[in-house]
Coordinates of C-alpha atoms in Angstrom, one line a residue:
M20 CA 67.0 178.6 110.5
E21 CA 65.6 179.4 107.2
R22 CA 63.0 177.1 105.7
L23 CA 64.1 174.9 102.8
P24 CA 62.6 175.7 99.4
K25 CA 59.4 173.7 98.6
V26 CA 61.3 171.8 95.8
A27 CA 64.2 170.9 98.0
L28 CA 62.1 168.3 100.1
P29 CA 60.9 166.1 97.0
V30 CA 64.6 166.2 95.8
I31 CA 65.9 164.9 99.1
I32 CA 63.3 162.2 99.2
G33 CA 63.9 161.3 95.7
V34 CA 67.7 161.0 96.3
I35 CA 67.0 158.8 99.4
I36 CA 64.8 156.5 97.3
L37 CA 67.3 156.4 94.5
I38 CA 70.0 155.4 97.0
V39 CA 67.8 152.7 98.5
I40 CA 67.0 151.2 95.2
I41 CA 70.6 151.3 94.1
T42 CA 71.6 149.6 97.2
K43 CA 69.0 146.9 96.8
S44 CA 69.8 146.5 93.2
A45 CA 73.6 146.1 93.4
V46 CA 74.9 142.6 93.7
T47 CA 78.6 142.0 94.1
I48 CA 79.8 138.4 93.0
G49 CA 83.0 137.4 94.4
S50 CA 86.0 135.7 92.6
G51 CA 85.3 132.1 91.6
Q52 CA 81.6 132.6 92.0
A53 CA 78.5 133.0 89.7
G54 CA 75.0 134.3 90.3
V55 CA 71.6 132.7 89.2
L56 CA 68.9 135.3 88.7
F57 CA 65.5 134.8 89.9
R58 CA 62.8 137.2 88.5
T59 CA 59.9 137.5 90.8
F60 CA 57.5 139.0 88.2
G61 CA 58.8 136.8 85.4
E62 CA 59.6 133.3 84.6
G63 CA 61.4 132.6 87.8
V64 CA 64.7 131.1 87.6
V65 CA 66.5 132.3 84.5
I66 CA 67.9 129.4 82.6
D67 CA 68.2 130.7 79.1
E68 CA 70.6 133.4 79.9
P69 CA 74.2 133.2 81.0
A70 CA 74.9 133.2 84.7
L71 CA 75.9 136.6 86.3
G72 CA 79.7 136.9 86.4
E73 CA 82.2 138.2 89.0
G74 CA 82.0 141.8 90.0
F75 CA 79.4 144.5 90.3
N76 CA 75.9 143.5 89.0
I77 CA 72.8 145.6 88.8
V78 CA 69.5 143.8 89.0
A79 CA 65.9 145.0 89.8
P80 CA 65.3 145.3 93.5
W81 CA 62.4 143.0 93.4
N82 CA 64.5 140.1 92.0
K83 CA 66.9 137.7 93.7
V84 CA 70.3 136.4 93.0
F85 CA 71.5 133.0 94.2
I86 CA 75.3 132.9 94.3
Y87 CA 77.3 129.7 93.6
E88 CA 80.8 128.6 94.1
V89 CA 81.9 127.6 90.6
R90 CA 85.5 126.7 91.3
Q91 CA 86.7 123.0 91.9
Q92 CA 85.5 121.9 95.4
E93 CA 86.2 118.8 97.5
I94 CA 84.0 116.6 99.6
L95 CA 85.5 114.1 102.0
E96 CA 83.2 111.2 102.5
K97 CA 83.6 108.3 104.9
M98 CA 81.3 105.3 104.5
N99 CA 80.8 101.7 105.4
V100 CA 80.6 99.3 102.5
L101 CA 80.6 95.4 102.1
S102 CA 83.2 93.3 100.3
S103 CA 82.3 90.4 98.0
N104 CA 82.2 88.1 100.8
G105 CA 80.1 90.3 103.0
L106 CA 82.7 91.8 105.3
D107 CA 82.2 95.4 106.6
I108 CA 84.9 97.7 105.0
K109 CA 85.4 101.4 106.0
L110 CA 86.2 103.5 103.0
E111 CA 87.4 107.1 103.0
A112 CA 87.2 109.0 99.5
S113 CA 87.6 112.5 98.3
V114 CA 85.4 113.8 95.5
W115 CA 86.7 116.8 93.3
F116 CA 83.8 118.5 91.6
Q117 CA 82.2 121.8 90.4
P118 CA 78.9 122.9 89.1
D119 CA 78.3 123.0 85.4
Y120 CA 78.7 126.7 84.8
Q121 CA 76.8 126.8 81.5
N122 CA 73.8 125.1 83.1
L123 CA 74.0 126.8 86.5
G124 CA 70.3 128.1 86.2
K125 CA 69.0 124.5 85.5
L126 CA 71.1 123.2 88.4
H127 CA 69.5 125.7 90.7
K128 CA 66.0 125.2 89.4
E129 CA 66.1 121.4 89.4
K130 CA 68.5 120.5 92.3
S131 CA 68.8 123.8 94.2
E132 CA 71.7 124.9 96.3
M133 CA 71.5 121.6 98.1
Y134 CA 72.7 119.7 95.0
K135 CA 75.8 118.2 96.8
E136 CA 73.6 116.6 99.4
R137 CA 70.8 115.6 97.1
V138 CA 72.8 114.4 94.2
L139 CA 76.5 114.0 94.6
L140 CA 76.8 112.3 97.8
P141 CA 74.2 109.7 97.2
A142 CA 75.8 109.0 93.9
I143 CA 79.4 108.5 95.4
R144 CA 77.9 106.2 98.1
S145 CA 76.1 104.1 95.6
A146 CA 79.0 103.8 93.3
A147 CA 81.3 102.9 96.2
R148 CA 79.2 100.2 97.4
S149 CA 78.7 98.7 93.9
V150 CA 82.4 98.6 93.2
V151 CA 83.7 97.4 96.5
G152 CA 81.2 94.6 96.5
R153 CA 83.1 93.1 93.6
Y154 CA 86.3 92.7 95.4
T155 CA 87.6 90.5 98.2
P156 CA 89.3 92.3 101.4
E157 CA 92.7 91.1 100.2
Q158 CA 92.3 92.8 96.8
L159 CA 91.1 95.9 98.5
Y160 CA 94.1 95.9 100.8
S161 CA 96.7 95.3 98.2
S162 CA 96.6 95.1 94.4
K163 CA 93.3 96.5 93.5
R164 CA 93.4 100.1 95.1
D165 CA 94.0 102.0 91.9
A166 CA 91.5 100.0 89.9
I167 CA 88.8 100.4 92.6
Q168 CA 89.5 104.1 92.7
Q169 CA 89.0 104.4 88.8
E170 CA 85.9 102.3 88.9
I171 CA 84.2 104.3 91.5
Y172 CA 85.0 107.5 89.5
E173 CA 83.5 106.1 86.3
E174 CA 80.3 104.6 88.2
T175 CA 79.9 108.1 89.9
K176 CA 80.3 109.9 86.6
K177 CA 77.6 107.8 85.1
I178 CA 75.1 108.6 88.0
V179 CA 75.7 112.3 87.9
G180 CA 75.7 112.6 84.1
G181 CA 73.0 115.0 83.0
Q182 CA 72.8 116.3 86.5
Y183 CA 74.6 119.5 85.6
I184 CA 77.6 118.6 87.9
Q185 CA 81.1 118.3 86.5
L186 CA 82.9 115.3 88.3
N187 CA 86.8 115.8 88.1
E188 CA 88.2 113.0 90.2
V189 CA 87.6 110.5 92.9
L190 CA 90.4 109.6 95.3
V191 CA 90.3 106.7 97.6
R192 CA 92.3 108.0 100.6
D193 CA 91.9 105.0 103.0
V194 CA 90.5 101.5 103.1
T195 CA 90.2 100.2 106.6
L196 CA 89.7 96.3 107.1
P197 CA 88.7 94.6 110.4
A198 CA 91.8 93.9 112.4
T199 CA 91.6 90.2 112.4
I200 CA 91.3 90.2 108.5
K201 CA 94.1 92.7 108.1
D202 CA 96.4 90.6 110.3
A203 CA 95.6 87.4 108.4
I204 CA 96.2 89.1 105.0
E205 CA 99.6 90.5 106.2
R206 CA 100.6 87.0 107.4
K207 CA 99.5 85.5 104.2
L208 CA 101.5 88.1 102.3
K209 CA 104.5 87.6 104.3
Q210 CA 104.5 84.0 103.8
E211 CA 104.1 84.4 99.9
Q212 CA 107.0 86.8 100.0
E213 CA 109.2 84.2 101.9
S214 CA 108.0 81.5 99.6
L215 CA 109.1 83.5 96.5
E216 CA 112.5 84.3 98.1
Y217 CA 113.0 80.5 98.7
E218 CA 112.1 79.7 95.1
F219 CA 114.5 82.3 93.9
R220 CA 117.3 80.8 95.9
L221 CA 116.6 77.3 94.7
V222 CA 116.5 78.6 91.0
T223 CA 119.7 80.4 91.5
A224 CA 121.4 77.4 93.2
S225 CA 120.2 75.2 90.4
K226 CA 121.6 77.5 87.7
E227 CA 124.8 77.7 89.6
A228 CA 125.1 73.9 89.6
E229 CA 124.4 73.6 86.0
K230 CA 127.2 76.1 85.4
V231 CA 129.7 74.0 87.3
I232 CA 128.5 70.8 85.4
I233 CA 128.8 72.4 82.1
E234 CA 132.4 73.9 83.0
A235 CA 133.5 70.4 84.2
E236 CA 132.3 68.7 81.1
G237 CA 134.0 71.4 78.9
K238 CA 137.2 70.8 80.7
A239 CA 137.0 67.1 80.4
E240 CA 136.2 67.2 76.8
S241 CA 139.1 69.7 76.3
N242 CA 141.4 67.3 78.1
R243 CA 140.2 64.3 76.0
I244 CA 140.8 66.1 72.8
L245 CA 144.1 67.2 73.9
S246 CA 145.3 63.7 75.1
A247 CA 144.1 62.1 71.8
S248 CA 146.2 64.7 69.8
L249 CA 149.5 64.3 71.7
T250 CA 151.9 61.7 70.2
D251 CA 155.5 60.8 71.1
K252 CA 156.7 62.7 68.1
I253 CA 154.8 66.0 69.2
L254 CA 156.0 65.6 72.6
Q255 CA 159.6 65.2 71.5
D256 CA 159.4 68.3 69.2
K257 CA 158.0 70.3 72.2
G258 CA 160.8 69.2 74.3
I259 CA 163.4 70.2 71.7
D260 CA 161.8 73.7 71.3
A261 CA 161.9 74.1 75.2
T262 CA 165.5 73.1 75.3
M263 CA 166.5 75.5 72.6
K264 CA 164.8 78.4 74.4
L265 CA 166.5 77.5 77.7
A266 CA 169.9 77.2 76.0
E267 CA 169.6 80.8 74.4
S268 CA 168.6 82.4 77.8
P269 CA 171.3 84.8 78.8
N270 CA 170.6 84.0 82.5
S271 CA 171.3 80.4 82.2
K272 CA 174.4 78.3 82.1
V273 CA 173.8 75.1 80.2
I274 CA 175.9 71.9 80.4
V275 CA 174.9 69.0 78.1
I276 CA 176.1 65.5 79.4
G277 CA 174.3 63.1 77.3
S278 CA 170.7 62.4 76.6
G279 CA 167.8 61.1 78.5
D280 CA 165.4 58.3 77.9
S281 CA 163.5 60.3 75.4
G282 CA 166.5 61.1 73.4
L283 CA 166.5 64.8 74.6
P284 CA 169.6 66.4 76.2
I285 CA 170.0 66.6 80.0
I286 CA 170.4 70.3 81.1
L287 CA 172.2 71.0 84.3
G288 CA 173.3 74.2 85.9
N289 CA 170.4 76.4 85.4
Q290 CA 170.4 79.6 87.4

């Protein structure tokens, strides 16, 4: 085997070194991620430049890149909190959040990659305890669920404000009361429902009775007015009209044989 030219060995070594440098310098950032650059021989964490975006990036081999998930994320947190009267309540909540992309370098420098554990979770726990402590177990169980959810969101947002975390939503997934308290509330709600139904039936019956009374009074008044307006002359005229119509009917045979007490004809032989 022939010896390689003297120039070939340095070239090969140079190529190998170049490959190593490129390999060490290449950073691929995946979809929905961003990178925070750390300059070893510079100012450390870069906070005055945009974060490294998705795709292939070249950095000096002595520098480091810390990769963050910048899409919306979810944390499911289960916690024990106290109601306004001191009862132990189990609360389950989902938190939707994502890091502030524009301040990713500051987030890394001040909070690190543990920002969820160091900032977000303590904030949601504190907010939940503060909000739930304002309500009774009955309110938590029934009418105030949506209001509590909104208040926890607002309280948490105040705490994480300025912490380079974007809070999107807080969802209360479940509120678990002690079994005895839950049963008592359900019985009370059932009794209230039955009471409302009974009151509704009473109101309906009362209105129906009023309707009957009004109709009866109307009929009585109508009869009174009608009786007052009927005279013997009017009755006689109406009798004559009826007799004339009966006599003109083609389906009747009419025989007049005198007159009655009222002076009207007596009609016989109607068919």
